[in-house]
PDB file of C-alpha atoms in Angstrom:
ATOM      1  CA  MET F   1     -21.451  11.642  31.301  1.00 79.00           C
ATOM      2  CA  THR F   2     -21.755   8.436  29.281  1.00 93.00           C
ATOM      3  CA  THR F   3     -22.757   6.613  26.137  1.00 98.00           C
ATOM      4  CA  CYS F   4     -25.570   4.069  26.428  1.00 98.00           C
ATOM      5  CA  VAL F   5     -27.383   2.418  23.505  1.00 98.00           C
ATOM      6  CA  VAL F   6     -30.130  -0.063  22.686  1.00 98.00           C
ATOM      7  CA  VAL F   7     -30.589  -1.906  19.384  1.00 98.00           C
ATOM      8  CA  LYS F   8     -33.323  -4.167  18.001  1.00 98.00           C
ATOM      9  CA  LYS F   9     -32.700  -6.100  14.793  1.00 98.00           C
ATOM     10  CA  ASP F  10     -33.576  -9.495  13.314  1.00 97.00           C
ATOM     11  CA  ASN F  11     -35.277 -10.831  16.457  1.00 97.00           C
ATOM     12  CA  GLU F  12     -32.321  -9.792  18.660  1.00 98.00           C
ATOM     13  CA  VAL F  13     -32.173  -7.044  21.291  1.00 98.00           C
ATOM     14  CA  ALA F  14     -28.943  -5.524  22.639  1.00 98.00           C
ATOM     15  CA  ILE F  15     -28.103  -2.933  25.282  1.00 98.00           C
ATOM     16  CA  ALA F  16     -24.634  -1.484  25.883  1.00 98.00           C
ATOM     17  CA  SER F  17     -22.885   1.182  27.923  1.00 98.00           C
ATOM     18  CA  ASP F  18     -19.455   2.459  28.738  1.00 97.00           C
ATOM     19  CA  SER F  19     -18.057   2.338  32.285  1.00 94.00           C
ATOM     20  CA  LEU F  20     -16.619   5.812  32.904  1.00 94.00           C
ATOM     21  CA  VAL F  21     -17.961   7.980  35.725  1.00 90.00           C
ATOM     22  CA  THR F  22     -17.113  11.684  35.838  1.00 87.00           C
ATOM     23  CA  PHE F  23     -17.374  14.265  38.616  1.00 82.00           C
ATOM     24  CA  GLY F  24     -16.802  17.697  37.124  1.00 82.00           C
ATOM     25  CA  ASP F  25     -13.272  17.504  35.718  1.00 86.00           C
ATOM     26  CA  THR F  26     -12.454  14.206  37.467  1.00 89.00           C
ATOM     27  CA  ARG F  27     -12.651  10.879  35.668  1.00 89.00           C
ATOM     28  CA  LEU F  28     -13.279   7.707  37.697  1.00 90.00           C
ATOM     29  CA  SER F  29     -12.396   4.878  35.334  1.00 89.00           C
ATOM     30  CA  HIS F  30     -13.136   1.189  35.641  1.00 87.00           C
ATOM     31  CA  ALA F  31      -9.585   0.737  36.976  1.00 90.00           C
ATOM     32  CA  TYR F  32     -10.556   2.516  40.218  1.00 91.00           C
ATOM     33  CA  GLU F  33     -14.138   1.361  40.689  1.00 86.00           C
ATOM     34  CA  LEU F  34     -16.336  -1.270  39.080  1.00 85.00           C
ATOM     35  CA  ASN F  35     -18.723   1.100  37.286  1.00 84.00           C
ATOM     36  CA  GLU F  36     -21.601  -1.059  36.060  1.00 90.00           C
ATOM     37  CA  LYS F  37     -24.074   1.150  34.216  1.00 95.00           C
ATOM     38  CA  VAL F  38     -26.313  -1.674  32.974  1.00 97.00           C
ATOM     39  CA  PHE F  39     -28.206  -3.638  35.602  1.00 96.00           C
ATOM     40  CA  PRO F  40     -30.783  -6.438  35.402  1.00 97.00           C
ATOM     41  CA  VAL F  41     -34.359  -6.002  36.591  1.00 97.00           C
ATOM     42  CA  GLY F  42     -36.322  -9.212  36.056  1.00 96.00           C
ATOM     43  CA  ASP F  43     -35.981 -10.103  32.372  1.00 96.00           C
ATOM     44  CA  SER F  44     -35.021  -6.512  31.510  1.00 98.00           C
ATOM     45  CA  TYR F  45     -31.754  -4.611  31.489  1.00 98.00           C
ATOM     46  CA  VAL F  46     -31.731  -0.923  32.436  1.00 98.00           C
ATOM     47  CA  THR F  47     -29.091   1.759  31.924  1.00 98.00           C
ATOM     48  CA  LEU F  48     -29.129   5.438  32.867  1.00 96.00           C
ATOM     49  CA  ALA F  49     -27.497   8.705  31.904  1.00 95.00           C
ATOM     50  CA  GLY F  50     -27.044  11.660  34.228  1.00 89.00           C
ATOM     51  CA  THR F  51     -25.855  12.008  37.774  1.00 86.00           C
ATOM     52  CA  ALA F  52     -24.018   9.077  39.344  1.00 84.00           C
ATOM     53  CA  ALA F  53     -26.453   9.337  42.278  1.00 86.00           C
ATOM     54  CA  HIS F  54     -29.173   7.789  40.101  1.00 90.00           C
ATOM     55  CA  PHE F  55     -27.465   4.410  39.769  1.00 90.00           C
ATOM     56  CA  PRO F  56     -27.609   3.087  43.347  1.00 92.00           C
ATOM     57  CA  VAL F  57     -31.048   4.620  43.911  1.00 94.00           C
ATOM     58  CA  MET F  58     -32.625   3.261  40.717  1.00 95.00           C
ATOM     59  CA  ARG F  59     -30.937  -0.140  41.025  1.00 95.00           C
ATOM     60  CA  LYS F  60     -32.309  -0.569  44.572  1.00 95.00           C
ATOM     61  CA  LEU F  61     -35.699   0.931  43.766  1.00 96.00           C
ATOM     62  CA  LEU F  62     -36.436  -1.032  40.571  1.00 97.00           C
ATOM     63  CA  THR F  63     -35.140  -4.370  41.839  1.00 96.00           C
ATOM     64  CA  GLY F  64     -36.982  -3.887  45.133  1.00 95.00           C
ATOM     65  CA  MET F  65     -40.374  -3.216  43.528  1.00 95.00           C
ATOM     66  CA  GLY F  66     -40.931  -6.907  42.801  1.00 94.00           C
ATOM     67  CA  GLU F  67     -44.086  -7.575  40.754  1.00 93.00           C
ATOM     68  CA  GLU F  68     -44.903  -3.847  40.656  1.00 95.00           C
ATOM     69  CA  CYS F  69     -41.908  -3.285  38.365  1.00 97.00           C
ATOM     70  CA  ARG F  70     -43.294  -4.145  34.957  1.00 97.00           C
ATOM     71  CA  LEU F  71     -41.246  -3.112  31.936  1.00 98.00           C
ATOM     72  CA  GLY F  72     -42.637  -5.272  29.106  1.00 97.00           C
ATOM     73  CA  THR F  73     -44.637  -2.659  27.181  1.00 97.00           C
ATOM     74  CA  ARG F  74     -44.616   1.096  26.705  1.00 97.00           C
ATOM     75  CA  ASP F  75     -47.670   1.436  28.982  1.00 98.00           C
ATOM     76  CA  GLU F  76     -46.130  -0.791  31.671  1.00 98.00           C
ATOM     77  CA  VAL F  77     -42.923   1.252  31.589  1.00 98.00           C
ATOM     78  CA  PHE F  78     -44.973   4.451  31.983  1.00 97.00           C
ATOM     79  CA  GLU F  79     -46.938   3.028  34.932  1.00 97.00           C
ATOM     80  CA  THR F  80     -43.769   1.742  36.603  1.00 98.00           C
ATOM     81  CA  PHE F  81     -41.900   5.033  36.194  1.00 96.00           C
ATOM     82  CA  SER F  82     -44.929   6.959  37.481  1.00 96.00           C
ATOM     83  CA  LYS F  83     -44.692   4.852  40.671  1.00 96.00           C
ATOM     84  CA  VAL F  84     -40.921   5.335  40.677  1.00 96.00           C
ATOM     85  CA  HIS F  85     -41.437   9.115  40.595  1.00 94.00           C
ATOM     86  CA  GLU F  86     -43.611   8.978  43.726  1.00 94.00           C
ATOM     87  CA  ILE F  87     -41.071   6.793  45.550  1.00 94.00           C
ATOM     88  CA  LEU F  88     -38.153   9.013  44.474  1.00 93.00           C
ATOM     89  CA  LYS F  89     -39.913  12.024  45.994  1.00 92.00           C
ATOM     90  CA  GLU F  90     -41.059  10.358  49.207  1.00 92.00           C
ATOM     91  CA  LYS F  91     -38.188   8.038  50.067  1.00 92.00           C
ATOM     92  CA  TYR F  92     -35.147   9.466  48.286  1.00 88.00           C
ATOM     93  CA  PHE F  93     -35.960  13.231  48.433  1.00 87.00           C
ATOM     94  CA  LEU F  94     -35.820  13.818  44.686  1.00 82.00           C
ATOM     95  CA  ASN F  95     -35.448  17.461  43.644  1.00 82.00           C
ATOM     96  CA  THR F  96     -38.172  17.674  40.973  1.00 82.00           C
ATOM     97  CA  LYS F  97     -37.417  21.234  39.872  1.00 79.00           C
ATOM     98  CA  GLU F  98     -35.789  21.895  36.502  1.00 76.00           C
ATOM     99  CA  ASP F  99     -37.339  24.994  34.900  1.00 76.00           C
ATOM    100  CA  GLU F 100     -40.114  27.376  35.959  1.00 77.00           C
ATOM    101  CA  ASP F 101     -42.312  26.568  32.931  1.00 80.00           C
ATOM    102  CA  ASP F 102     -42.113  22.777  33.248  1.00 77.00           C
ATOM    103  CA  PRO F 103     -45.485  21.193  32.573  1.00 84.00           C
ATOM    104  CA  TYR F 104     -44.864  18.395  35.101  1.00 86.00           C
ATOM    105  CA  GLU F 105     -42.515  17.579  37.941  1.00 86.00           C
ATOM    106  CA  SER F 106     -39.288  16.111  36.646  1.00 86.00           C
ATOM    107  CA  SER F 107     -38.015  12.696  37.698  1.00 90.00           C
ATOM    108  CA  GLN F 108     -34.519  13.819  36.602  1.00 89.00           C
ATOM    109  CA  ILE F 109     -34.129  10.388  34.913  1.00 92.00           C
ATOM    110  CA  THR F 110     -32.981   9.433  31.433  1.00 96.00           C
ATOM    111  CA  ALA F 111     -33.034   5.664  30.975  1.00 98.00           C
ATOM    112  CA  LEU F 112     -32.932   2.941  28.356  1.00 98.00           C
ATOM    113  CA  ILE F 113     -34.576  -0.440  28.861  1.00 98.00           C
ATOM    114  CA  ALA F 114     -34.063  -3.611  26.834  1.00 98.00           C
ATOM    115  CA  ASN F 115     -35.978  -6.848  27.274  1.00 98.00           C
ATOM    116  CA  PRO F 116     -37.339  -9.689  25.123  1.00 98.00           C
ATOM    117  CA  ASN F 117     -40.362  -7.486  24.285  1.00 97.00           C
ATOM    118  CA  GLY F 118     -38.360  -4.591  22.831  1.00 97.00           C
ATOM    119  CA  ILE F 119     -36.364  -1.460  23.569  1.00 98.00           C
ATOM    120  CA  PHE F 120     -37.655   1.599  25.430  1.00 98.00           C
ATOM    121  CA  GLY F 121     -36.473   5.046  26.474  1.00 98.00           C
ATOM    122  CA  VAL F 122     -37.681   7.023  29.493  1.00 98.00           C
ATOM    123  CA  TYR F 123     -37.153  10.749  29.976  1.00 96.00           C
ATOM    124  CA  SER F 124     -37.583  13.289  32.800  1.00 92.00           C
ATOM    125  CA  TYR F 125     -41.323  13.816  32.592  1.00 91.00           C
ATOM    126  CA  ARG F 126     -41.999  10.095  32.280  1.00 93.00           C
ATOM    127  CA  GLU F 127     -42.143  10.274  28.514  1.00 96.00           C
ATOM    128  CA  VAL F 128     -41.739   6.715  27.256  1.00 98.00           C
ATOM    129  CA  PHE F 129     -40.661   5.775  23.747  1.00 98.00           C
ATOM    130  CA  SER F 130     -40.691   2.336  22.153  1.00 98.00           C
ATOM    131  CA  PHE F 131     -37.933   2.199  19.536  1.00 98.00           C
ATOM    132  CA  GLU F 132     -38.069   0.032  16.429  1.00 98.00           C
ATOM    133  CA  ARG F 133     -34.376   0.131  15.485  1.00 98.00           C
ATOM    134  CA  PHE F 134     -31.968   1.767  17.961  1.00 98.00           C
ATOM    135  CA  TRP F 135     -31.434   4.716  20.278  1.00 98.00           C
ATOM    136  CA  GLY F 136     -28.805   6.270  22.533  1.00 98.00           C
ATOM    137  CA  ILE F 137     -28.531   8.484  25.616  1.00 98.00           C
ATOM    138  CA  GLY F 138     -25.731  10.342  27.369  1.00 97.00           C
ATOM    139  CA  SER F 139     -23.134  12.819  26.215  1.00 96.00           C
ATOM    140  CA  GLY F 140     -21.863  10.464  23.483  1.00 97.00           C
ATOM    141  CA  ARG F 141     -25.314   9.690  22.069  1.00 98.00           C
ATOM    142  CA  ASN F 142     -24.972  11.756  18.890  1.00 98.00           C
ATOM    143  CA  PHE F 143     -21.782   9.948  17.905  1.00 98.00           C
ATOM    144  CA  ALA F 144     -23.392   6.605  18.741  1.00 98.00           C
ATOM    145  CA  LEU F 145     -26.574   7.391  16.818  1.00 98.00           C
ATOM    146  CA  GLY F 146     -24.625   8.398  13.713  1.00 98.00           C
ATOM    147  CA  ALA F 147     -22.437   5.309  13.815  1.00 98.00           C
ATOM    148  CA  MET F 148     -25.375   2.944  14.384  1.00 98.00           C
ATOM    149  CA  TYR F 149     -27.361   4.615  11.600  1.00 98.00           C
ATOM    150  CA  ALA F 150     -24.442   4.128   9.200  1.00 98.00           C
ATOM    151  CA  VAL F 151     -24.273   0.352   9.810  1.00 98.00           C
ATOM    152  CA  TYR F 152     -27.841  -0.624  10.752  1.00 98.00           C
ATOM    153  CA  ASP F 153     -28.843  -1.868   7.287  1.00 98.00           C
ATOM    154  CA  SER F 154     -25.696  -4.004   6.971  1.00 98.00           C
ATOM    155  CA  LYS F 155     -25.415  -7.696   7.884  1.00 98.00           C
ATOM    156  CA  LEU F 156     -24.260  -6.868  11.419  1.00 98.00           C
ATOM    157  CA  SER F 157     -26.189  -8.180  14.428  1.00 98.00           C
ATOM    158  CA  ALA F 158     -27.894  -6.028  17.056  1.00 98.00           C
ATOM    159  CA  ARG F 159     -25.031  -6.780  19.449  1.00 98.00           C
ATOM    160  CA  GLU F 160     -22.388  -5.739  16.901  1.00 98.00           C
ATOM    161  CA  ILE F 161     -24.269  -2.522  16.110  1.00 98.00           C
ATOM    162  CA  ALA F 162     -24.561  -1.685  19.829  1.00 98.00           C
ATOM    163  CA  GLU F 163     -20.809  -2.173  20.214  1.00 98.00           C
ATOM    164  CA  ILE F 164     -20.153   0.143  17.277  1.00 98.00           C
ATOM    165  CA  GLY F 165     -22.377   2.746  18.954  1.00 98.00           C
ATOM    166  CA  VAL F 166     -20.544   2.766  22.281  1.00 98.00           C
ATOM    167  CA  ARG F 167     -17.153   2.618  20.553  1.00 98.00           C
ATOM    168  CA  ALA F 168     -18.068   5.724  18.519  1.00 98.00           C
ATOM    169  CA  GLY F 169     -18.958   7.418  21.812  1.00 98.00           C
ATOM    170  CA  GLU F 170     -15.583   6.443  23.235  1.00 97.00           C
ATOM    171  CA  GLU F 171     -13.757   7.696  20.172  1.00 97.00           C
ATOM    172  CA  PHE F 172     -15.293  11.164  20.128  1.00 97.00           C
ATOM    173  CA  ASP F 173     -16.862  11.918  23.542  1.00 96.00           C
ATOM    174  CA  LYS F 174     -14.472  12.957  26.329  1.00 94.00           C
ATOM    175  CA  SER F 175     -16.837  11.533  28.976  1.00 93.00           C
ATOM    176  CA  THR F 176     -17.050   7.993  27.545  1.00 95.00           C
ATOM    177  CA  SER F 177     -14.570   5.173  28.085  1.00 95.00           C
ATOM    178  CA  GLY F 178     -14.478   1.378  28.109  1.00 94.00           C
ATOM    179  CA  PRO F 179     -14.607  -1.299  29.033  1.00 95.00           C
ATOM    180  CA  PHE F 180     -18.078  -1.728  27.633  1.00 96.00           C
ATOM    181  CA  ARG F 181     -20.900  -3.885  28.909  1.00 96.00           C
ATOM    182  CA  ILE F 182     -23.059  -5.414  26.219  1.00 98.00           C
ATOM    183  CA  PHE F 183     -26.008  -7.733  26.805  1.00 98.00           C
ATOM    184  CA  SER F 184     -27.982  -9.310  23.983  1.00 98.00           C
ATOM    185  CA  PHE F 185     -30.788 -11.853  23.796  1.00 98.00           C
ATOM    186  CA  PRO F 186     -33.586 -13.009  21.485  1.00 97.00           C
ATOM    187  CA  MET F 187     -36.934 -11.269  21.345  1.00 96.00           C
ATOM    188  CA  ARG F 188     -40.138 -12.990  22.399  1.00 90.00           C
ATOM    189  CA  ASP F 189     -42.239 -14.418  19.613  1.00 76.00           C
TER     190      ASP F 189
END
């Protein structure tokens, strides 16, 4: 799968991911294809975990929404991903079924968003979280979360903490590998 992280600290926001894609037992490293898991959408950066099919669809969908793609607050992210869900079903034939007892249709999406307003996470049923410190998604997330927790209160910057997170994923998760993409920028006042 992957290791993707977001960090917010001292007026800085960072987002990072690895670049490995896997298909069952096959690994498609950066040496064979340019696997960019973080992509810009306006003044935001978005990364995903899950099937590789999500990346081209979500990149095209989010960047093509224009002014309708608003990711600056938790409520805006929810509204945008609610619209995304409709488009995924109608235009891209999303399979919304996960389990029989699901309370809502699933968007099958796990995403992290970083922008000058903060860091957000989006999950299958359009649950949106606004994180105050850091978070991670993907198969290496637990390693990343532990590593970032261990160093968060140090003098390290958000960017340095994000790098530690993805490197911990690479060290211990078989589905995570560099090179890493890390973007950082100041928060809005």
